[in-house]
Amino acid sequence: MTPDRMSIKTTIETEAWELIRGSITYYKGDPIGTISICDQQQEVLNYDHCFIRDFVPSALLFLIQGQSNIVRNFLEETLKLQPKTNLFKAYIPSRGLMPASFKVITKNGKEALEADFGEQSIARVTSVDSCLWWIIILHAYVKATKDIRFAMRPHVQEGIALIMELCLAARFDMNPTLLVPDGACMIFRRLGIYGYPLEIQSLFYAALRAARKLLICAGDEELVTAIDNRLPLLRDHIRHHYWIDIKRLNVIYRFKSEEYGQNVENQFNIYVDSIPYADLSVWLPKHGGYLAGNIGPSQLDTRFFSLGNLIAVIGSLTTEKQSQALMNLIEERWDDLVGVMPMKICFPALEKEEYEIFTGCDPKNLPWSYHNGGSWPVLLWILTAAAQKTGRTDIAERAIELAEARLRQHEWPEYYDGASGSLIGKEARRYTTWTITGFLLAKEFLRNPEYLDFISFDEFDLENDVRFCDI
Ligand code: GLC
């Protein structure tokens, strides 16, 4: 790299850091999070909130920079927002839930935090991913600071336990995966992902892994056993039923249907005509594969969802072989999955009747826009982490170069539109915090691969988890 190029990069990064500083929100004098846009001149709606999921790249960056106090304050304050009792009332969040977002307000002359669990959000969607991300952030905080005593404190242990109880509760379902409504994760509008969406399952697996380590240290045997009962079943279920490559497509293509009994092959009674097998057979490279978007009764959603697939790699939910195949797919289907802006949130977009039926004619989710096949620069850090984990750093370098050339020039948009990601998102906010932090974090990961350790998990191994307590 020439010195010139290096200094250009440094300028972009310095500027980006300036913007991030402007997004930090303070409560009673202490920094407790980052709000979702840095420039509040724009129409705000709830973009002046600190979203739990949006804070993830901020948290990792602060940990890398040694500003762990912000992350700790965030964990402490959000924990206070988590309901500790079950009122068994509708419209009231259940015990253990974490809000989608919160905001600092002034009430009777005093500062207070106002949370949104979905009771105010557009379409009243409840975030399931918040409590999973919260545990992942806590685990990263402990790894980065070695402050295991914080996680051992009774109120923090209680917070983890309540989330676990919520996730592992008795319910009308026997699958090891989590059954959730539409809009429960980053895609928080209707997009036909209700049921068992991959994003939630990948985060669930990572959160179980993190919670297990944090609970073992405090000796919570009952919950650890409950997690142990779930973890391997969840992992094997995803590795088997969600995986799609040419070999598996051949099996699915010849599925028999209406099979009854324990040992049947087509357990979910998938009708092959419901999946685009002809297109898939051309699209799938010889050595490529990915995890499907969703599996349910007679439903196999073959759309590719980036966040769920990449987190599966980072969390070792996929096998080493599957992770490599996934990176092969990204490399060989670059134009579809990355295009000119890393990276598509899902592929392909829903079009025509499918768009109308699945989105409810949502004008924001038109084909190749926003959640429906739009490109989200925040995914850059997750792509970089997955690329590093699999030893495929060239993929990350290529992606970062693409983003770097356009993001600042376009004032850090929330998302891009179009089949190749060449259009700035129709209703995209500018100076979006997680676009900026996603870019900065990707750069940090590239420079110092050891930071990947904050967020990544090795293959599930009982012994290793115990060693975590001596951190
Ligand atoms: C977006 C995203 C959501 C994000 C929020 C705030 O529309 O869909 O995942 O948390 O806005 O940035």
Coordinates of C-alpha atoms and ligand atoms in Angstrom, one line a residue:
M1 CA 0.0 0.0 0.0
T2 CA 1.4 3.4 -0.9
P3 CA 1.8 6.0 1.9
D4 CA -0.8 8.2 0.1
R5 CA -3.5 5.5 0.2
M6 CA -2.7 4.9 3.8
S7 CA -3.1 8.5 4.7
I8 CA -6.4 8.8 2.8
K9 CA -7.7 5.8 4.8
T10 CA -6.6 7.4 8.0
T11 CA -8.5 10.6 7.2
I12 CA -11.7 8.6 6.5
E13 CA -11.3 6.7 9.8
T14 CA -10.5 9.8 11.8
E15 CA -13.6 11.5 10.4
A16 CA -15.7 8.5 11.1
W17 CA -14.5 8.4 14.7
E18 CA -15.5 12.1 15.1
L19 CA -19.0 11.2 13.9
I20 CA -19.2 8.3 16.3
R21 CA -18.3 10.5 19.2
G22 CA -21.3 12.6 18.2
S23 CA -23.7 9.6 18.4
I24 CA -22.8 8.8 22.1
T25 CA -25.8 9.3 24.4
Y26 CA -25.3 10.3 28.0
Y27 CA -27.4 9.5 31.0
K28 CA -26.8 11.3 34.3
G29 CA -23.5 12.4 33.0
D30 CA -22.3 8.9 31.9
P31 CA -22.0 7.6 28.3
I32 CA -24.4 4.6 28.0
G33 CA -24.8 3.9 24.3
T34 CA -24.9 5.3 20.7
I35 CA -28.0 6.5 19.0
S36 CA -28.8 5.1 15.6
I37 CA -28.0 8.2 13.5
C38 CA -25.2 10.7 14.1
D39 CA -26.9 13.6 12.4
Q40 CA -30.2 14.6 14.0
Q41 CA -31.1 17.2 11.4
Q42 CA -33.0 14.4 9.6
E43 CA -36.5 13.3 10.3
V44 CA -36.0 11.2 13.4
L45 CA -39.1 8.9 14.2
N46 CA -37.2 6.6 16.6
Y47 CA -33.8 7.0 15.0
D48 CA -32.8 9.0 18.1
H49 CA -33.0 5.8 20.1
C50 CA -30.1 3.5 21.1
F51 CA -31.1 0.2 19.5
I52 CA -29.6 -2.9 21.2
R53 CA -28.7 -4.5 17.9
D54 CA -27.2 -1.3 16.5
F55 CA -25.0 -0.9 19.5
V56 CA -23.2 -4.2 18.9
P57 CA -20.5 -2.9 16.5
S58 CA -20.2 0.2 18.7
A59 CA -19.6 -2.0 21.8
L60 CA -16.9 -4.0 20.1
L61 CA -15.2 -0.9 18.9
F62 CA -15.3 0.7 22.3
L63 CA -13.9 -2.5 23.8
I64 CA -11.1 -2.5 21.2
Q65 CA -10.3 1.2 22.1
G66 CA -10.2 0.4 25.8
Q67 CA -13.4 2.4 26.4
S68 CA -15.1 -0.5 28.2
N69 CA -16.9 1.8 30.6
I70 CA -19.5 2.7 27.9
V71 CA -20.2 -1.0 27.3
R72 CA -20.4 -1.7 31.0
N73 CA -22.8 1.3 31.5
F74 CA -24.9 0.1 28.6
L75 CA -25.1 -3.4 30.1
E76 CA -26.0 -2.0 33.6
E77 CA -28.7 0.4 32.3
T78 CA -30.4 -2.0 29.9
L79 CA -30.5 -4.6 32.6
K80 CA -32.5 -2.2 34.7
L81 CA -35.0 -2.0 31.8
Q82 CA -35.5 -5.8 31.7
P83 CA -38.8 -6.7 33.5
K84 CA -38.1 -9.0 36.5
T85 CA -41.7 -10.2 37.1
N86 CA -44.3 -11.7 34.9
L87 CA -47.6 -9.7 35.1
F88 CA -49.3 -12.1 32.6
K89 CA -50.9 -9.1 31.0
A90 CA -51.2 -8.3 27.3
Y91 CA -49.3 -5.2 26.1
I92 CA -46.8 -5.5 29.0
P93 CA -43.4 -7.0 28.2
S94 CA -42.7 -10.5 29.7
R95 CA -40.1 -11.2 32.3
G96 CA -36.6 -11.4 30.8
L97 CA -37.3 -9.5 27.6
M98 CA -34.9 -6.8 26.5
P99 CA -36.2 -3.7 24.7
A100 CA -35.5 -3.1 21.0
S101 CA -34.3 0.4 21.9
F102 CA -34.3 3.1 24.5
K103 CA -33.9 6.8 24.8
V104 CA -32.9 9.3 27.4
I105 CA -35.8 11.6 28.2
T106 CA -36.6 14.3 30.8
K107 CA -39.4 13.5 33.2
N108 CA -40.5 15.9 35.9
G109 CA -37.2 17.8 35.5
K110 CA -35.1 14.6 35.9
E111 CA -33.4 12.4 33.3
A112 CA -35.0 8.9 32.8
L113 CA -34.7 6.1 30.3
E114 CA -37.7 5.3 28.1
A115 CA -37.6 1.8 26.6
D116 CA -39.5 0.4 23.6
F117 CA -40.3 -3.3 23.7
G118 CA -42.4 -3.0 20.6
E119 CA -45.4 -1.2 22.3
Q120 CA -44.5 1.9 20.3
S121 CA -42.7 0.5 17.2
I122 CA -44.1 0.6 13.7
A123 CA -46.3 -2.5 13.3
R124 CA -45.8 -3.3 17.1
V125 CA -43.1 -5.8 16.4
T126 CA -41.3 -7.4 19.4
S127 CA -37.5 -7.8 19.1
V128 CA -36.4 -11.3 20.0
D129 CA -32.8 -10.6 19.0
S130 CA -32.2 -7.9 21.7
C131 CA -31.9 -10.3 24.6
L132 CA -29.6 -12.6 22.5
W133 CA -27.4 -9.8 21.4
W134 CA -27.3 -8.5 25.0
I135 CA -25.7 -11.7 26.2
I136 CA -23.3 -11.7 23.3
I137 CA -22.2 -8.2 24.2
L138 CA -21.8 -9.1 27.9
H139 CA -19.6 -12.1 26.9
A140 CA -17.5 -9.9 24.6
Y141 CA -17.1 -7.4 27.5
V142 CA -15.8 -10.1 29.8
K143 CA -13.5 -11.4 27.2
A144 CA -12.1 -8.0 26.4
T145 CA -11.7 -6.7 30.0
K146 CA -11.3 -10.0 31.9
D147 CA -13.8 -8.5 34.4
I148 CA -15.6 -11.8 35.1
R149 CA -16.6 -10.4 38.5
F150 CA -19.0 -8.0 36.8
A151 CA -20.8 -11.0 35.1
M152 CA -20.8 -12.9 38.5
R153 CA -22.7 -10.2 40.3
P154 CA -26.1 -11.5 41.4
H155 CA -28.2 -9.0 39.4
V156 CA -26.2 -9.7 36.2
Q157 CA -26.6 -13.5 36.7
E158 CA -30.3 -12.9 37.3
G159 CA -30.5 -11.0 34.0
I160 CA -28.8 -13.9 32.1
A161 CA -31.0 -16.4 33.8
L162 CA -34.2 -14.6 33.0
I163 CA -33.2 -14.4 29.3
M164 CA -32.4 -18.1 29.4
E165 CA -35.7 -18.9 31.1
L166 CA -37.6 -17.0 28.4
C167 CA -35.7 -18.8 25.6
L168 CA -35.9 -22.3 27.1
A169 CA -39.5 -22.0 28.5
A170 CA -42.2 -24.6 28.0
R171 CA -44.1 -23.7 24.9
F172 CA -46.4 -25.1 22.1
D173 CA -43.4 -26.4 20.2
M174 CA -40.9 -29.3 20.2
N175 CA -38.2 -28.1 17.8
P176 CA -34.8 -27.1 19.3
T177 CA -35.1 -23.8 17.3
L178 CA -36.9 -20.7 18.5
L179 CA -40.4 -20.0 17.2
V180 CA -40.8 -16.3 16.6
P181 CA -43.1 -13.8 14.8
D182 CA -42.2 -11.7 11.8
G183 CA -40.1 -8.6 12.5
A184 CA -38.3 -10.2 15.5
C185 CA -34.7 -9.3 14.4
M186 CA -32.8 -6.9 12.2
I187 CA -35.5 -7.3 9.5
F188 CA -38.1 -5.8 11.8
R189 CA -40.9 -5.5 9.3
R190 CA -43.1 -8.1 7.7
L191 CA -41.0 -10.1 5.1
G192 CA -42.3 -13.7 5.5
I193 CA -39.7 -14.7 8.0
Y194 CA -42.0 -15.7 10.9
G195 CA -41.4 -19.2 12.2
Y196 CA -37.8 -20.3 12.6
P197 CA -35.8 -17.6 10.8
L198 CA -32.1 -18.4 10.6
E199 CA -30.9 -15.0 12.0
I200 CA -32.6 -15.8 15.4
Q201 CA -31.4 -19.4 15.4
S202 CA -27.7 -18.3 14.8
L203 CA -28.0 -15.7 17.5
F204 CA -29.7 -18.1 19.9
Y205 CA -26.9 -20.6 19.5
A206 CA -24.2 -17.9 20.1
A207 CA -26.2 -16.6 23.1
L208 CA -26.5 -20.1 24.6
R209 CA -22.8 -20.6 24.2
A210 CA -22.1 -17.3 25.9
A211 CA -24.6 -17.8 28.7
R212 CA -23.3 -21.3 29.4
K213 CA -19.8 -19.9 30.1
L214 CA -21.1 -17.0 32.2
L215 CA -23.4 -19.2 34.2
I216 CA -20.9 -22.0 34.8
C217 CA -18.6 -19.5 36.5
A218 CA -21.3 -18.7 39.1
G219 CA -22.2 -22.4 39.5
D220 CA -25.8 -22.3 38.2
E221 CA -26.0 -26.0 37.5
E222 CA -29.7 -26.3 36.7
L223 CA -29.6 -23.7 33.9
V224 CA -26.4 -25.1 32.6
T225 CA -28.0 -28.5 32.3
A226 CA -31.0 -27.0 30.5
I227 CA -28.6 -25.3 28.1
D228 CA -26.7 -28.6 27.6
N229 CA -29.9 -30.3 26.7
R230 CA -30.6 -27.8 24.0
L231 CA -27.3 -26.9 22.5
P232 CA -26.3 -30.1 20.6
L233 CA -29.8 -30.6 19.4
L234 CA -30.0 -27.1 18.0
R235 CA -26.6 -27.4 16.4
D236 CA -27.4 -30.7 14.7
H237 CA -30.9 -29.6 13.6
I238 CA -29.4 -26.5 11.9
R239 CA -26.5 -28.4 10.3
H240 CA -28.8 -31.0 8.9
H241 CA -32.1 -29.4 8.1
Y242 CA -31.0 -25.9 7.1
W243 CA -28.0 -26.8 5.0
I244 CA -28.3 -26.5 1.2
D245 CA -25.7 -27.5 -1.3
I246 CA -25.9 -29.5 -4.6
K247 CA -25.7 -32.8 -2.8
R248 CA -28.5 -31.9 -0.4
L249 CA -30.6 -30.3 -3.2
N250 CA -30.4 -33.6 -4.9
V251 CA -31.9 -35.3 -1.8
I252 CA -34.6 -32.6 -1.5
Y253 CA -35.4 -32.8 -5.2
R254 CA -36.3 -36.5 -4.7
F255 CA -38.1 -36.1 -1.4
K256 CA -41.2 -38.3 -0.9
S257 CA -44.0 -36.5 0.8
E258 CA -46.8 -37.4 3.3
E259 CA -44.4 -39.6 5.3
Y260 CA -45.5 -40.5 8.8
G261 CA -43.4 -41.8 11.7
Q262 CA -40.1 -41.3 13.5
N263 CA -37.5 -42.1 10.9
V264 CA -38.6 -40.3 7.7
E265 CA -36.4 -38.3 5.5
N266 CA -38.7 -35.5 4.6
Q267 CA -39.5 -34.6 8.2
F268 CA -41.1 -31.2 7.4
N269 CA -43.1 -32.5 4.4
I270 CA -41.5 -30.1 1.9
Y271 CA -43.1 -30.2 -1.5
V272 CA -40.3 -29.8 -4.0
D273 CA -42.4 -27.7 -6.3
S274 CA -42.5 -25.0 -3.6
I275 CA -38.8 -24.4 -4.0
P276 CA -36.9 -22.9 -7.0
Y277 CA -34.9 -26.0 -7.5
A278 CA -34.1 -25.3 -11.2
D279 CA -32.6 -21.9 -10.4
L280 CA -30.8 -23.2 -7.4
S281 CA -29.2 -26.0 -9.2
V282 CA -27.6 -23.5 -11.5
W283 CA -26.8 -20.9 -8.8
L284 CA -25.1 -23.2 -6.4
P285 CA -21.4 -23.6 -7.1
K286 CA -19.9 -27.0 -7.0
H287 CA -18.1 -26.4 -3.7
G288 CA -20.6 -23.9 -2.2
G289 CA -23.5 -24.0 0.2
Y290 CA -25.4 -22.1 2.8
L291 CA -28.0 -22.3 5.5
A292 CA -31.6 -21.8 4.4
G293 CA -33.6 -18.8 5.7
N294 CA -36.3 -20.8 7.5
I295 CA -37.7 -24.3 7.9
G296 CA -41.2 -25.1 9.1
P297 CA -44.2 -27.3 8.2
S298 CA -44.1 -27.7 4.4
Q299 CA -41.9 -24.6 4.3
L300 CA -38.3 -24.4 3.2
D301 CA -37.4 -20.8 2.6
T302 CA -34.3 -21.0 0.3
R303 CA -33.6 -17.3 0.4
F304 CA -30.0 -16.5 1.4
F305 CA -29.9 -14.4 4.6
S306 CA -26.5 -12.9 5.3
L307 CA -26.6 -12.1 9.0
G308 CA -27.8 -15.6 10.0
N309 CA -25.3 -17.3 7.8
L310 CA -22.3 -15.2 8.8
I311 CA -23.1 -15.4 12.5
A312 CA -23.4 -19.2 12.2
V313 CA -19.8 -19.2 10.9
I314 CA -18.5 -16.9 13.7
G315 CA -20.3 -18.9 16.4
S316 CA -19.2 -22.3 15.0
L317 CA -22.8 -23.3 14.4
T318 CA -21.8 -24.6 11.0
T319 CA -19.1 -27.3 10.6
E320 CA -15.7 -26.2 9.4
K321 CA -16.5 -27.7 6.0
Q322 CA -19.9 -25.9 5.8
S323 CA -18.2 -22.6 6.8
Q324 CA -15.7 -23.0 3.9
A325 CA -18.5 -23.8 1.5
L326 CA -20.3 -20.7 2.6
M327 CA -17.3 -18.5 1.9
N328 CA -16.9 -20.2 -1.5
L329 CA -20.5 -19.3 -2.3
I330 CA -19.9 -15.7 -1.4
E331 CA -16.8 -15.6 -3.5
E332 CA -18.4 -17.3 -6.5
R333 CA -21.7 -15.4 -6.3
W334 CA -20.1 -12.1 -5.5
D335 CA -22.3 -10.1 -8.0
D336 CA -25.4 -11.4 -6.4
L337 CA -24.5 -11.3 -2.7
V338 CA -22.0 -8.4 -2.5
G339 CA -22.3 -6.5 -5.8
V340 CA -20.8 -3.0 -5.4
M341 CA -21.7 -2.6 -1.7
P342 CA -21.2 -5.2 0.9
M343 CA -23.6 -6.8 1.5
K344 CA -27.1 -7.9 0.5
I345 CA -29.3 -8.5 3.6
C346 CA -31.0 -11.3 1.7
F347 CA -31.0 -12.8 -1.8
P348 CA -33.0 -12.9 -4.0
A349 CA -35.6 -10.2 -3.4
L350 CA -39.3 -11.1 -3.3
E351 CA -41.0 -9.9 -6.5
K352 CA -44.5 -9.6 -7.9
E353 CA -47.2 -11.5 -6.0
E354 CA -44.6 -12.8 -3.5
Y355 CA -43.7 -9.3 -2.7
E356 CA -47.3 -8.3 -2.2
I357 CA -48.3 -11.3 -0.1
F358 CA -45.2 -11.6 2.1
T359 CA -44.6 -7.9 2.8
G360 CA -48.2 -6.8 2.8
C361 CA -47.4 -4.4 -0.1
D362 CA -44.9 -2.5 2.0
P363 CA -43.6 0.4 -0.1
K364 CA -40.4 0.5 1.8
N365 CA -39.7 -3.1 1.0
L366 CA -40.0 -3.0 -2.8
P367 CA -37.9 -5.6 -4.6
W368 CA -34.2 -4.9 -4.2
S369 CA -34.8 -2.2 -1.6
Y370 CA -34.4 -1.9 2.2
H371 CA -34.9 -5.4 3.8
N372 CA -36.1 -7.0 0.6
G373 CA -32.7 -7.5 -1.1
G374 CA -31.2 -4.2 -0.2
S375 CA -27.5 -3.9 0.7
W376 CA -26.5 -3.0 4.3
P377 CA -23.0 -1.7 4.9
V378 CA -23.3 -2.7 8.6
L379 CA -22.9 -6.3 7.4
L380 CA -19.3 -5.5 6.5
W381 CA -18.0 -6.2 10.0
I382 CA -19.8 -9.5 10.2
L383 CA -18.5 -10.5 6.7
T384 CA -15.0 -9.5 7.7
A385 CA -15.2 -11.5 11.0
A386 CA -16.5 -14.6 9.1
A387 CA -13.8 -14.2 6.5
Q388 CA -11.1 -14.0 9.1
K389 CA -12.5 -17.0 11.0
T390 CA -12.3 -19.1 7.9
G391 CA -8.9 -17.8 6.9
R392 CA -10.4 -16.1 3.8
T393 CA -9.2 -12.5 4.5
D394 CA -9.0 -11.8 0.8
I395 CA -12.8 -11.7 0.8
A396 CA -12.8 -9.2 3.6
E397 CA -10.2 -7.0 2.0
R398 CA -12.1 -6.9 -1.3
A399 CA -15.3 -6.0 0.5
I400 CA -13.8 -3.3 2.6
E401 CA -12.2 -1.7 -0.5
L402 CA -15.6 -1.5 -2.1
A403 CA -17.2 0.1 0.9
E404 CA -14.4 2.5 1.5
A405 CA -14.7 4.0 -1.9
R406 CA -18.3 5.0 -1.5
L407 CA -19.5 5.2 2.1
R408 CA -18.0 8.6 3.1
Q409 CA -18.8 10.1 -0.3
H410 CA -22.4 9.1 0.1
E411 CA -22.6 10.3 3.8
W412 CA -22.7 6.9 5.3
P413 CA -26.2 5.7 4.2
E414 CA -28.2 3.2 6.2
Y415 CA -28.7 0.9 3.1
Y416 CA -28.3 0.7 -0.7
D417 CA -30.9 -0.4 -3.3
G418 CA -30.8 -2.2 -6.6
A419 CA -29.7 -5.7 -7.6
S420 CA -26.1 -4.7 -7.4
G421 CA -26.3 -2.2 -4.5
S422 CA -25.4 0.7 -6.7
L423 CA -28.3 3.1 -5.6
I424 CA -28.3 4.9 -2.3
G425 CA -31.4 3.5 -0.4
K426 CA -34.6 5.3 -1.4
E427 CA -35.5 6.2 2.2
A428 CA -32.0 5.6 3.7
R429 CA -31.0 7.8 6.6
R430 CA -27.6 9.4 6.2
Y431 CA -24.8 9.3 8.9
T432 CA -26.1 6.0 10.2
T433 CA -24.2 5.0 13.2
W434 CA -23.9 1.3 12.6
T435 CA -22.9 1.9 9.0
I436 CA -19.9 3.9 10.4
T437 CA -19.1 1.6 13.2
G438 CA -19.5 -1.5 10.9
F439 CA -16.8 0.0 8.6
L440 CA -14.5 1.0 11.4
L441 CA -14.8 -2.4 13.1
A442 CA -14.1 -4.2 9.8
K443 CA -10.9 -2.2 9.5
E444 CA -9.9 -2.9 13.1
F445 CA -10.5 -6.7 12.6
L446 CA -8.3 -6.6 9.5
R447 CA -5.5 -4.8 11.3
N448 CA -5.7 -6.9 14.5
P449 CA -7.3 -10.3 13.9
E450 CA -7.0 -11.2 17.6
Y451 CA -10.0 -9.0 18.3
L452 CA -12.2 -11.6 16.6
D453 CA -11.9 -13.5 19.8
F454 CA -14.4 -11.1 21.5
I455 CA -17.2 -12.3 19.3
S456 CA -16.2 -15.8 18.0
F457 CA -16.8 -19.2 19.4
D458 CA -14.9 -22.5 18.9
E459 CA -16.7 -25.8 18.3
F460 CA -18.8 -26.6 21.4
D461 CA -16.6 -28.2 24.0
L462 CA -17.5 -28.7 27.7
E463 CA -13.9 -28.5 29.0
N464 CA -13.2 -25.1 27.3
D465 CA -16.2 -23.5 28.8
V466 CA -15.0 -24.3 32.4
R467 CA -11.6 -22.8 31.6
F468 CA -13.4 -19.5 30.7
C469 CA -13.9 -18.9 34.5
D470 CA -10.2 -18.5 35.0
I471 CA -10.0 -15.7 32.5
Ligands
GLC1 C1 -33.6 -0.3 10.6 C2 -33.4 -1.8 10.8 C3 -33.2 -2.2 12.2 C4 -32.4 -1.1 13.0 C5 -33.1 0.2 13.0 C6 -32.3 1.3 13.6 O1 -34.7 0.0 9.8 O2 -34.3 -2.6 10.1 O3 -32.7 -3.5 12.2 O4 -32.2 -1.6 14.3 O5 -33.5 0.6 11.7 O6 -31.1 1.5 12.9

